[in-house]
């Protein structure tokens, strides 16, 4: 059920917040357990809060669309009095004394958290094969990864346990699991949502955003969490829009960027076909497809890796014991320690240089429509994927189309646009200029009606 | 907090960074000292862009 569906039942008196929480808790404790979707389930806290929400509604106090709706936060968000592990042994006993800004805003908007979702260790990876809290399984086919790092959030939504969840995205961690699990997720513009009270990974690229069962779920959550926060130095003062989407009958005047380079290279044929078909749907509705050269995707990926690895290794500079980390995370921390200071500074300078090229791109088009991931969800047992006879590391393949939006800070949304022959969902990625979230969500909602 | 030395770096991880440098170093020729300081990155710094289509 979507947020709206549950809200309608609540306000019609056909269910209660306690009933919704009970159902979500039961599903989390059964299906969610099989999927390893959760690290912590807060049954007592959820039922206590749900009871308060019911009493408020009975007294005529309605906090809005999220009032009484169950959710769970990626276990990277600080939750007051409830441990926040980051999917890591390093934080296994960390109990924050305050809620993260986005968590607090959701609480004020009436949402009821049932716990914390599993993730890739430290949010530093895309498989959610967490060695400490269990491998997360994809609800669509359980022998496949859900993607990551917000893998627990995405699979819980795909399984119908939740309508939405908070995620983070440093190099695709909202969009990759959205693509692999067949749900919707939006990485907003850098600075749009506060990162205060979120375990950091790479301050240069960390973004907070929602994953949801449908486009509107993401929009309603973004309405609640977007906005300036003086506690986050990267937080933007740009005015916040109403993100509630209204589907369009026509897309006349829409200029759709179709990448001539990079984004359709080395892509599974079903993925390429589904995304091109989605572009044709936009054209049928009146949009104009314009072929464009996307500035330097290969260069951006190198720049992103240099900055991210140095950022993360700087955070964990005092960690000297490999036993506290999974092998993959430790290797990345080691690699980051090898980045030179000059390389880091010059990567940041190159980032600014390429930003200007993107400003020019956004003069030509309104949106770039590309695959989210070049493949559907890989098998858990696979470390590599094979596309057209070429073998590629699963992590590199999954992040190939991701790093651009993180490096530039531009908003990017992933939504399902079909299924591959193996039955797995395919993700369509819509990227646009800074602070165009309302436009992106409206377009995605229109596509949801027409795909 | 004591600051212990981490164990020696593995050759494999050194090789990963060398591979990354092969992609990254050629980009440096684009940089000139009179422009692009590291402090200039601003996601909101937009040239005047044409308006997005309005909802109808």
Coordinates of C-alpha atoms in Angstrom, one line a residue:
Chain A
X1 CA 0.0 0.0 0.0
X2 CA 1.1 3.5 -0.7
X3 CA 1.2 6.4 1.9
X4 CA -2.0 7.8 0.4
X5 CA -3.8 4.4 0.5
X6 CA -3.0 4.0 4.2
X7 CA -3.9 7.6 5.0
X8 CA -7.3 7.1 3.3
X9 CA -8.0 4.0 5.4
X10 CA -6.8 5.8 8.6
X11 CA -9.0 8.9 8.1
X12 CA -12.0 6.8 7.1
X13 CA -11.6 4.9 10.4
X14 CA -11.1 1.6 8.6
X15 CA -7.7 1.1 10.3
X16 CA -5.6 2.7 13.0
X17 CA -1.9 3.7 13.2
X18 CA -1.5 0.9 15.7
X19 CA -2.9 -1.7 13.3
X20 CA -0.7 -0.4 10.5
X21 CA 2.4 -0.6 12.8
X22 CA 1.4 -4.1 14.0
X23 CA 1.1 -5.3 10.4
X24 CA 4.5 -3.7 9.4
X25 CA 6.1 -5.1 12.5
X26 CA 4.8 -8.6 11.8
X27 CA 6.0 -8.4 8.2
X28 CA 9.4 -7.1 9.3
X29 CA 9.7 -9.9 11.9
X30 CA 8.8 -12.6 9.3
X31 CA 9.5 -11.7 5.7
X32 CA 11.9 -8.9 6.7
X33 CA 13.9 -11.4 8.8
X34 CA 14.2 -13.8 5.9
X35 CA 15.4 -11.0 3.7
X36 CA 17.8 -9.6 6.5
X37 CA 16.2 -6.3 5.7
X38 CA 16.4 -5.0 9.3
X39 CA 19.2 -4.6 11.8
X40 CA 16.9 -3.4 14.7
X41 CA 13.2 -3.7 15.1
X42 CA 11.7 -1.3 17.7
X43 CA 8.4 -3.0 18.4
X44 CA 7.7 -1.2 21.7
X45 CA 8.7 2.2 20.5
X46 CA 6.7 1.8 17.3
X47 CA 3.5 0.8 19.1
X48 CA 3.8 3.5 21.7
X49 CA 4.2 6.2 19.0
X50 CA 1.4 4.7 16.8
X51 CA -0.9 4.9 19.8
X52 CA 0.0 8.6 20.2
X53 CA -0.8 9.2 16.6
X54 CA -4.2 7.5 16.9
X55 CA -5.0 9.6 20.0
X56 CA -3.9 12.8 18.1
X57 CA -6.1 11.9 15.1
X58 CA -9.1 11.2 17.3
X59 CA -8.6 14.6 18.9
X60 CA -8.6 16.3 15.5
X61 CA -4.8 16.8 15.2
X62 CA -3.7 15.7 11.8
X63 CA 0.0 16.1 11.0
X64 CA -0.5 15.6 7.3
X65 CA 0.0 12.7 4.8
X66 CA 2.6 10.9 6.8
X67 CA 0.5 10.9 10.0
X68 CA 0.5 7.4 11.4
X69 CA 2.3 5.8 8.5
X70 CA 4.9 3.2 9.3
X71 CA 8.5 3.6 8.1
X72 CA 12.0 2.5 9.0
X73 CA 15.3 4.4 8.6
X74 CA 18.5 3.2 7.0
X75 CA 20.7 2.4 10.0
X76 CA 23.0 5.3 9.1
X77 CA 20.5 7.8 10.6
X78 CA 20.9 8.8 14.2
X79 CA 17.9 7.8 16.3
X80 CA 17.7 9.0 19.8
X81 CA 18.0 6.1 22.3
X82 CA 18.1 3.5 19.5
X83 CA 21.4 2.1 18.3
X84 CA 22.8 3.2 15.0
X85 CA 25.3 0.7 13.7
X86 CA 26.1 2.0 10.2
X87 CA 26.1 -1.7 9.4
X88 CA 29.5 -1.8 11.0
X89 CA 31.2 -3.4 14.0
X90 CA 32.7 0.1 14.7
X91 CA 29.3 1.5 15.7
X92 CA 27.6 -1.7 17.0
X93 CA 27.1 -0.1 20.4
X94 CA 26.5 3.5 19.3
X95 CA 23.3 4.9 20.8
X96 CA 22.8 8.5 19.6
X97 CA 21.5 11.1 22.0
X98 CA 19.5 12.9 19.3
X99 CA 17.6 12.2 16.1
X100 CA 19.1 13.1 12.8
X101 CA 17.5 16.1 11.1
X102 CA 15.5 14.1 8.5
X103 CA 14.4 11.5 11.2
X104 CA 13.2 14.4 13.4
X105 CA 11.3 16.0 10.5
X106 CA 9.6 12.7 9.7
X107 CA 8.7 12.3 13.4
X108 CA 7.2 15.8 13.4
X109 CA 5.3 14.9 10.2
X110 CA 3.7 12.0 12.0
X111 CA 5.6 9.0 10.6
X112 CA 6.0 6.0 12.9
X113 CA 9.4 4.3 12.7
X114 CA 9.4 0.5 13.3
X115 CA 13.2 0.3 13.3
X116 CA 16.4 0.5 11.3
X117 CA 17.1 -1.1 8.0
X118 CA 20.2 -3.1 7.0
X119 CA 22.8 -1.7 4.6
X120 CA 26.1 -2.2 3.1
X121 CA 28.8 -1.8 5.7
X122 CA 29.3 1.9 6.5
X123 CA 27.3 2.6 3.3
X124 CA 30.6 2.0 1.6
X125 CA 29.5 -0.4 -1.2
X126 CA 26.6 -1.4 -3.4
X127 CA 25.9 -5.1 -2.7
X128 CA 24.5 -5.0 0.8
X129 CA 26.3 -8.3 1.4
X130 CA 26.9 -7.3 5.0
X131 CA 29.3 -9.6 6.8
X132 CA 28.3 -8.4 10.3
X133 CA 24.4 -8.2 10.1
X134 CA 23.7 -10.6 7.3
X135 CA 23.5 -10.4 3.5
X136 CA 20.4 -8.6 2.4
X137 CA 18.3 -10.5 -0.1
X138 CA 16.3 -9.0 -3.0
X139 CA 12.5 -9.4 -2.4
X140 CA 11.9 -9.9 -6.1
X141 CA 14.2 -12.9 -6.3
X142 CA 15.9 -13.9 -3.1
X143 CA 19.0 -15.3 -4.7
X144 CA 19.9 -11.8 -6.0
X145 CA 21.4 -8.7 -4.2
X146 CA 19.1 -5.8 -3.6
X147 CA 21.8 -3.4 -4.5
X148 CA 23.1 -0.9 -1.9
X149 CA 24.0 0.7 0.1
X150 CA 20.3 1.3 1.1
X151 CA 19.6 -2.3 0.4
X152 CA 17.5 -3.1 3.4
X153 CA 15.2 -0.1 2.8
X154 CA 14.7 -1.0 -0.9
X155 CA 14.0 -4.6 -0.3
X156 CA 11.6 -3.8 2.6
X157 CA 9.6 -1.6 0.2
X158 CA 9.7 -4.2 -2.6
X159 CA 8.4 -6.8 -0.1
X160 CA 5.5 -4.5 0.8
X161 CA 6.6 -4.1 4.4
X162 CA 7.0 -0.4 4.1
X163 CA 5.7 2.3 1.7
X164 CA 8.8 4.4 2.2
X165 CA 12.2 4.6 3.9
X166 CA 15.0 7.1 4.3
X167 CA 18.2 6.4 2.4
X168 CA 21.5 8.0 1.6
X169 CA 23.3 8.3 -1.7
X170 CA 27.0 9.0 -2.0
X171 CA 27.7 7.0 -5.2
X172 CA 24.3 5.6 -6.1
X173 CA 23.1 4.2 -2.8
X174 CA 19.5 5.3 -3.2
X175 CA 19.2 4.7 -7.0
X176 CA 21.0 1.4 -7.4
X177 CA 18.8 -0.5 -4.9
X178 CA 15.7 1.3 -6.3
X179 CA 16.7 -0.1 -9.7
X180 CA 17.5 -3.6 -8.5
X181 CA 14.4 -3.9 -6.3
X182 CA 11.9 -2.2 -8.6
X183 CA 11.0 0.7 -6.4
X184 CA 11.4 4.5 -6.8
X185 CA 14.1 6.6 -5.2
X186 CA 15.3 10.2 -5.5
X187 CA 18.7 11.6 -4.7
X188 CA 17.9 15.3 -4.3
X189 CA 20.2 18.2 -5.1
X190 CA 23.3 18.4 -2.9
X191 CA 22.3 20.5 0.2
X192 CA 18.5 20.0 -0.4
X193 CA 18.1 17.7 2.6
X194 CA 20.1 18.1 5.8
X195 CA 22.7 15.5 6.6
X196 CA 22.9 16.5 10.3
X197 CA 22.7 13.3 12.3
X198 CA 23.7 10.9 9.6
X199 CA 26.9 8.9 9.9
X200 CA 29.0 10.5 7.2
X201 CA 30.8 8.7 4.3
X202 CA 32.1 11.3 1.9
X203 CA 31.1 14.8 2.9
X204 CA 31.7 15.9 -0.7
X205 CA 29.0 13.6 -2.1
X206 CA 26.7 12.5 0.7
X207 CA 23.0 13.1 0.0
X208 CA 19.9 12.1 2.0
X209 CA 16.7 11.1 0.2
X210 CA 13.6 8.9 0.1
X211 CA 12.9 5.5 -1.4
X212 CA 9.2 4.7 -1.9
X213 CA 6.8 2.2 -3.5
X214 CA 5.6 4.9 -5.9
X215 CA 6.7 8.3 -7.1
X216 CA 4.2 10.1 -4.9
X217 CA 5.5 8.3 -1.8
X218 CA 9.0 9.8 -2.4
X219 CA 7.4 13.3 -3.1
X220 CA 5.4 13.3 0.1
X221 CA 8.5 12.3 2.1
X222 CA 10.6 15.0 0.4
X223 CA 8.0 17.5 1.3
X224 CA 8.6 16.6 4.9
X225 CA 12.4 16.5 4.9
X226 CA 13.6 19.1 2.5
X227 CA 14.8 22.5 3.6
X228 CA 17.6 24.5 5.2
X229 CA 19.3 23.3 8.3
X230 CA 21.8 25.6 10.1
X231 CA 23.3 22.4 11.7
X232 CA 24.5 21.2 8.2
X233 CA 27.2 23.5 6.7
X234 CA 26.3 22.1 3.2
X235 CA 22.6 22.8 3.6
X236 CA 21.1 25.1 0.9
X237 CA 19.0 28.1 1.4
X238 CA 17.2 27.7 -1.9
X239 CA 13.5 27.9 -1.4
X240 CA 11.6 24.6 -1.0
X241 CA 8.9 23.7 -3.5
X242 CA 5.7 21.7 -3.1
X243 CA 6.9 18.3 -4.4
X244 CA 3.4 16.7 -4.6
X245 CA 3.3 15.5 -8.2
X246 CA 0.4 16.1 -10.6
X247 CA 0.6 13.8 -13.6
X248 CA 0.5 15.5 -17.0
X249 CA -1.6 14.5 -20.0
X250 CA 1.0 15.9 -22.4
X251 CA 4.8 16.6 -22.2
X252 CA 4.8 19.2 -25.0
X253 CA 7.9 21.4 -24.7
X254 CA 9.9 18.9 -22.8
X255 CA 13.5 18.5 -24.1
X256 CA 14.7 15.0 -23.3
X257 CA 18.5 14.5 -23.5
X258 CA 19.4 11.2 -25.0
X259 CA 23.0 10.4 -24.4
X260 CA 25.0 9.6 -27.5
X261 CA 28.0 8.6 -25.4
X262 CA 28.6 6.3 -22.4
X263 CA 25.1 5.6 -21.0
X264 CA 24.0 3.1 -23.6
X265 CA 27.4 1.4 -23.9
X266 CA 27.9 -2.0 -22.4
X267 CA 24.3 -2.3 -21.2
X268 CA 22.3 -5.5 -21.1
X269 CA 20.0 -5.5 -24.1
X270 CA 16.8 -5.7 -22.1
X271 CA 17.9 -2.7 -20.1
X272 CA 18.7 -0.6 -23.2
X273 CA 15.5 -1.5 -24.9
X274 CA 13.3 -0.7 -21.9
X275 CA 14.9 2.7 -21.3
X276 CA 14.7 3.6 -25.0
X277 CA 11.1 2.6 -25.0
X278 CA 10.5 4.9 -22.0
X279 CA 12.0 7.7 -24.0
X280 CA 9.7 6.9 -26.9
X281 CA 6.8 7.1 -24.5
X282 CA 7.9 10.6 -23.5
X283 CA 8.1 11.5 -27.2
X284 CA 4.6 10.1 -27.8
X285 CA 3.4 12.5 -25.1
X286 CA 4.9 15.5 -26.9
X287 CA 8.5 15.5 -25.6
X288 CA 11.4 16.2 -28.0
X289 CA 14.3 13.8 -27.9
X290 CA 17.6 15.6 -28.4
X291 CA 20.9 13.7 -28.8
X292 CA 23.6 15.1 -26.5
X293 CA 27.1 14.3 -25.5
X294 CA 27.2 14.0 -21.8
X295 CA 30.3 15.8 -20.5
X296 CA 33.1 13.5 -19.5
X297 CA 31.4 10.6 -17.7
X298 CA 34.6 8.6 -17.6
X299 CA 36.5 11.5 -16.1
X300 CA 33.8 12.1 -13.6
X301 CA 34.0 8.5 -12.4
X302 CA 37.7 8.9 -11.8
X303 CA 37.3 12.2 -10.0
X304 CA 34.5 10.8 -7.8
X305 CA 36.6 7.8 -6.8
X306 CA 39.7 10.0 -5.9
X307 CA 37.6 12.3 -3.7
X308 CA 35.4 9.7 -2.2
X309 CA 38.2 7.3 -1.2
X310 CA 40.2 10.1 0.4
X311 CA 37.2 11.5 2.2
X312 CA 36.3 8.1 3.7
X313 CA 39.8 7.1 4.6
X314 CA 40.3 10.5 6.3
X315 CA 37.2 9.8 8.5
X316 CA 38.6 6.4 9.6
X317 CA 42.2 7.4 9.9
X318 CA 42.4 6.2 13.5
X319 CA 41.1 2.7 12.6
X320 CA 44.1 0.4 12.5
X321 CA 42.5 -3.0 13.1
X322 CA 41.3 -4.8 9.9
X323 CA 39.3 -7.2 12.1
X324 CA 36.8 -4.4 12.8
X325 CA 35.9 -4.3 9.1
X326 CA 34.7 -6.5 6.3
X327 CA 37.5 -7.3 3.8
X328 CA 35.9 -5.1 1.1
X329 CA 35.6 -2.1 3.3
X330 CA 39.1 -2.4 4.7
X331 CA 40.6 -2.7 1.2
X332 CA 38.8 0.6 0.2
X333 CA 40.1 2.3 3.4
X334 CA 43.6 1.2 2.5
X335 CA 43.2 2.4 -1.1
X336 CA 42.0 5.8 0.1
X337 CA 45.1 6.3 2.3
X338 CA 47.2 6.1 -0.9
X339 CA 45.5 9.2 -2.5
X340 CA 47.9 12.1 -2.4
X341 CA 46.8 15.5 -1.1
X342 CA 47.6 17.1 -4.5
X343 CA 45.4 14.5 -6.2
X344 CA 42.5 15.3 -3.9
X345 CA 42.7 19.0 -4.4
X346 CA 43.0 18.7 -8.1
X347 CA 40.0 16.3 -8.2
X348 CA 38.0 19.0 -6.5
X349 CA 39.2 21.6 -9.0
X350 CA 38.3 19.3 -11.9
X351 CA 34.9 18.9 -10.4
X352 CA 34.3 22.6 -10.5
X353 CA 35.5 22.7 -14.1
X354 CA 33.1 20.0 -15.3
X355 CA 30.3 21.7 -13.4
X356 CA 30.4 24.5 -16.0
X357 CA 30.0 21.9 -18.8
X358 CA 26.9 20.7 -17.1
X359 CA 25.5 24.2 -16.8
X360 CA 25.8 24.3 -20.6
X361 CA 24.2 20.9 -20.9
X362 CA 21.2 22.1 -18.9
X363 CA 20.8 25.0 -21.3
X364 CA 20.0 22.5 -24.1
X365 CA 17.8 20.0 -22.3
X366 CA 15.4 19.7 -19.4
X367 CA 16.2 16.1 -18.4
X368 CA 18.6 13.4 -19.2
X369 CA 16.9 9.9 -19.5
X370 CA 19.4 7.1 -19.1
X371 CA 19.5 3.6 -17.5
X372 CA 20.0 3.6 -13.7
X373 CA 22.2 0.5 -13.9
X374 CA 23.5 -1.3 -16.9
X375 CA 22.2 -4.7 -15.6
X376 CA 19.4 -6.0 -13.5
X377 CA 20.2 -7.3 -9.9
X378 CA 23.1 -9.7 -10.0
X379 CA 23.1 -13.0 -8.2
X380 CA 24.4 -12.9 -4.6
X381 CA 27.0 -15.5 -5.5
X382 CA 28.4 -13.4 -8.4
X383 CA 31.3 -11.0 -7.9
X384 CA 31.2 -10.1 -11.6
X385 CA 28.5 -9.5 -14.2
X386 CA 28.8 -10.4 -17.9
X387 CA 27.4 -7.9 -20.4
X388 CA 27.7 -8.9 -24.1
X389 CA 30.5 -11.3 -23.3
X390 CA 32.5 -8.7 -21.3
X391 CA 33.1 -9.4 -17.6
X392 CA 32.9 -6.5 -15.2
X393 CA 33.2 -6.2 -11.4
X394 CA 29.6 -6.0 -10.0
X395 CA 30.5 -2.9 -8.0
X396 CA 31.9 -1.0 -10.9
X397 CA 29.0 -2.0 -13.2
X398 CA 26.5 -1.0 -10.6
X399 CA 28.0 2.5 -10.0
X400 CA 29.0 3.2 -13.6
X401 CA 26.0 5.5 -14.3
X402 CA 25.7 6.9 -10.7
X403 CA 28.7 9.0 -9.9
X404 CA 27.9 11.8 -12.3
X405 CA 24.9 13.1 -10.3
X406 CA 26.8 12.8 -7.0
X407 CA 29.9 14.6 -8.3
X408 CA 27.8 17.4 -9.9
X409 CA 25.2 17.5 -7.1
X410 CA 22.4 17.3 -9.6
X411 CA 19.1 15.6 -8.6
X412 CA 18.5 12.1 -10.0
X413 CA 15.6 9.8 -9.7
X414 CA 15.3 6.1 -10.4
X415 CA 11.9 4.4 -11.2
X416 CA 10.9 1.1 -12.7
X417 CA 10.4 1.0 -16.4
X418 CA 9.9 -2.6 -17.2
X419 CA 11.2 -6.1 -16.6
X420 CA 14.0 -8.1 -18.2
X421 CA 13.6 -11.6 -19.5
X422 CA 14.9 -12.9 -16.1
X423 CA 11.9 -11.3 -14.4
X424 CA 13.9 -8.6 -12.7
X425 CA 13.0 -4.9 -12.7
X426 CA 14.8 -2.4 -14.9
X427 CA 15.5 1.2 -13.6
X428 CA 15.0 4.4 -15.6
X429 CA 17.2 7.2 -14.3
X430 CA 16.0 10.8 -14.8
X431 CA 18.6 13.5 -14.1
X432 CA 18.1 17.2 -14.2
X433 CA 19.5 20.6 -13.1
X434 CA 20.0 21.6 -9.5
X435 CA 16.8 22.1 -7.4
X436 CA 14.5 20.7 -10.1
X437 CA 13.1 18.0 -7.8
X438 CA 9.5 19.1 -8.3
X439 CA 9.9 18.9 -12.1
X440 CA 11.6 15.5 -11.9
X441 CA 8.9 14.1 -9.6
X442 CA 6.1 15.4 -11.8
X443 CA 7.7 13.9 -14.9
X444 CA 8.3 10.6 -13.1
X445 CA 4.6 10.5 -12.0
X446 CA 3.5 11.2 -15.6
X447 CA 5.7 8.3 -16.7
X448 CA 4.3 6.0 -14.0
X449 CA 0.9 6.6 -15.6
X450 CA 2.1 5.9 -19.1
X451 CA 4.6 3.1 -18.9
Chain B
X1 CA 43.3 7.8 21.8
X2 CA 46.4 5.9 20.8
X3 CA 47.4 6.1 17.2
X4 CA 48.7 2.7 16.2
X5 CA 50.2 2.2 12.8
X6 CA 48.0 0.3 10.4
X7 CA 49.3 -2.9 8.9
X8 CA 51.3 -2.7 5.7
X9 CA 49.3 -1.9 2.6
X10 CA 48.6 -4.8 0.3
X11 CA 50.2 -4.8 -3.2
X12 CA 46.7 -5.4 -4.6
X13 CA 45.4 -2.2 -3.2
X14 CA 48.4 -0.3 -4.5
X15 CA 47.7 -1.7 -7.9
X16 CA 44.1 -0.5 -7.8
X17 CA 45.2 3.1 -7.1
X18 CA 47.8 3.0 -9.8
X19 CA 45.1 1.9 -12.2
X20 CA 42.9 4.8 -11.0
X21 CA 45.9 7.2 -11.6
X22 CA 46.1 6.1 -15.2
X23 CA 42.6 7.4 -15.7
X24 CA 42.9 10.5 -13.4
X25 CA 46.4 11.9 -14.3
X26 CA 45.6 12.7 -17.9
X27 CA 42.8 15.0 -16.7
X28 CA 45.2 17.3 -15.0
X29 CA 46.3 19.0 -18.2
X30 CA 42.9 20.7 -18.2
X31 CA 43.7 22.7 -15.1
X32 CA 45.4 26.1 -15.1
X33 CA 46.5 27.9 -12.0
X34 CA 44.7 31.2 -12.8
X35 CA 41.3 29.5 -12.6
X36 CA 39.5 26.8 -10.7
X37 CA 40.4 26.9 -7.1
X38 CA 39.2 24.0 -5.0
X39 CA 36.9 26.3 -3.1
X40 CA 34.7 27.3 -6.1
X41 CA 32.4 24.3 -6.3
X42 CA 28.9 25.5 -5.9
X43 CA 26.1 23.3 -7.0
X44 CA 23.7 26.2 -7.2
X45 CA 25.9 28.4 -9.3
X46 CA 23.8 28.3 -12.4
X47 CA 24.1 30.4 -15.5
X48 CA 20.7 31.8 -16.4
X49 CA 19.0 28.7 -17.5
X50 CA 15.8 28.6 -19.7
X51 CA 12.8 27.8 -17.6
X52 CA 11.6 24.2 -17.0
X53 CA 8.2 23.2 -18.5
X54 CA 5.5 24.3 -16.0
X55 CA 2.8 21.9 -14.9
X56 CA -0.3 22.4 -16.8

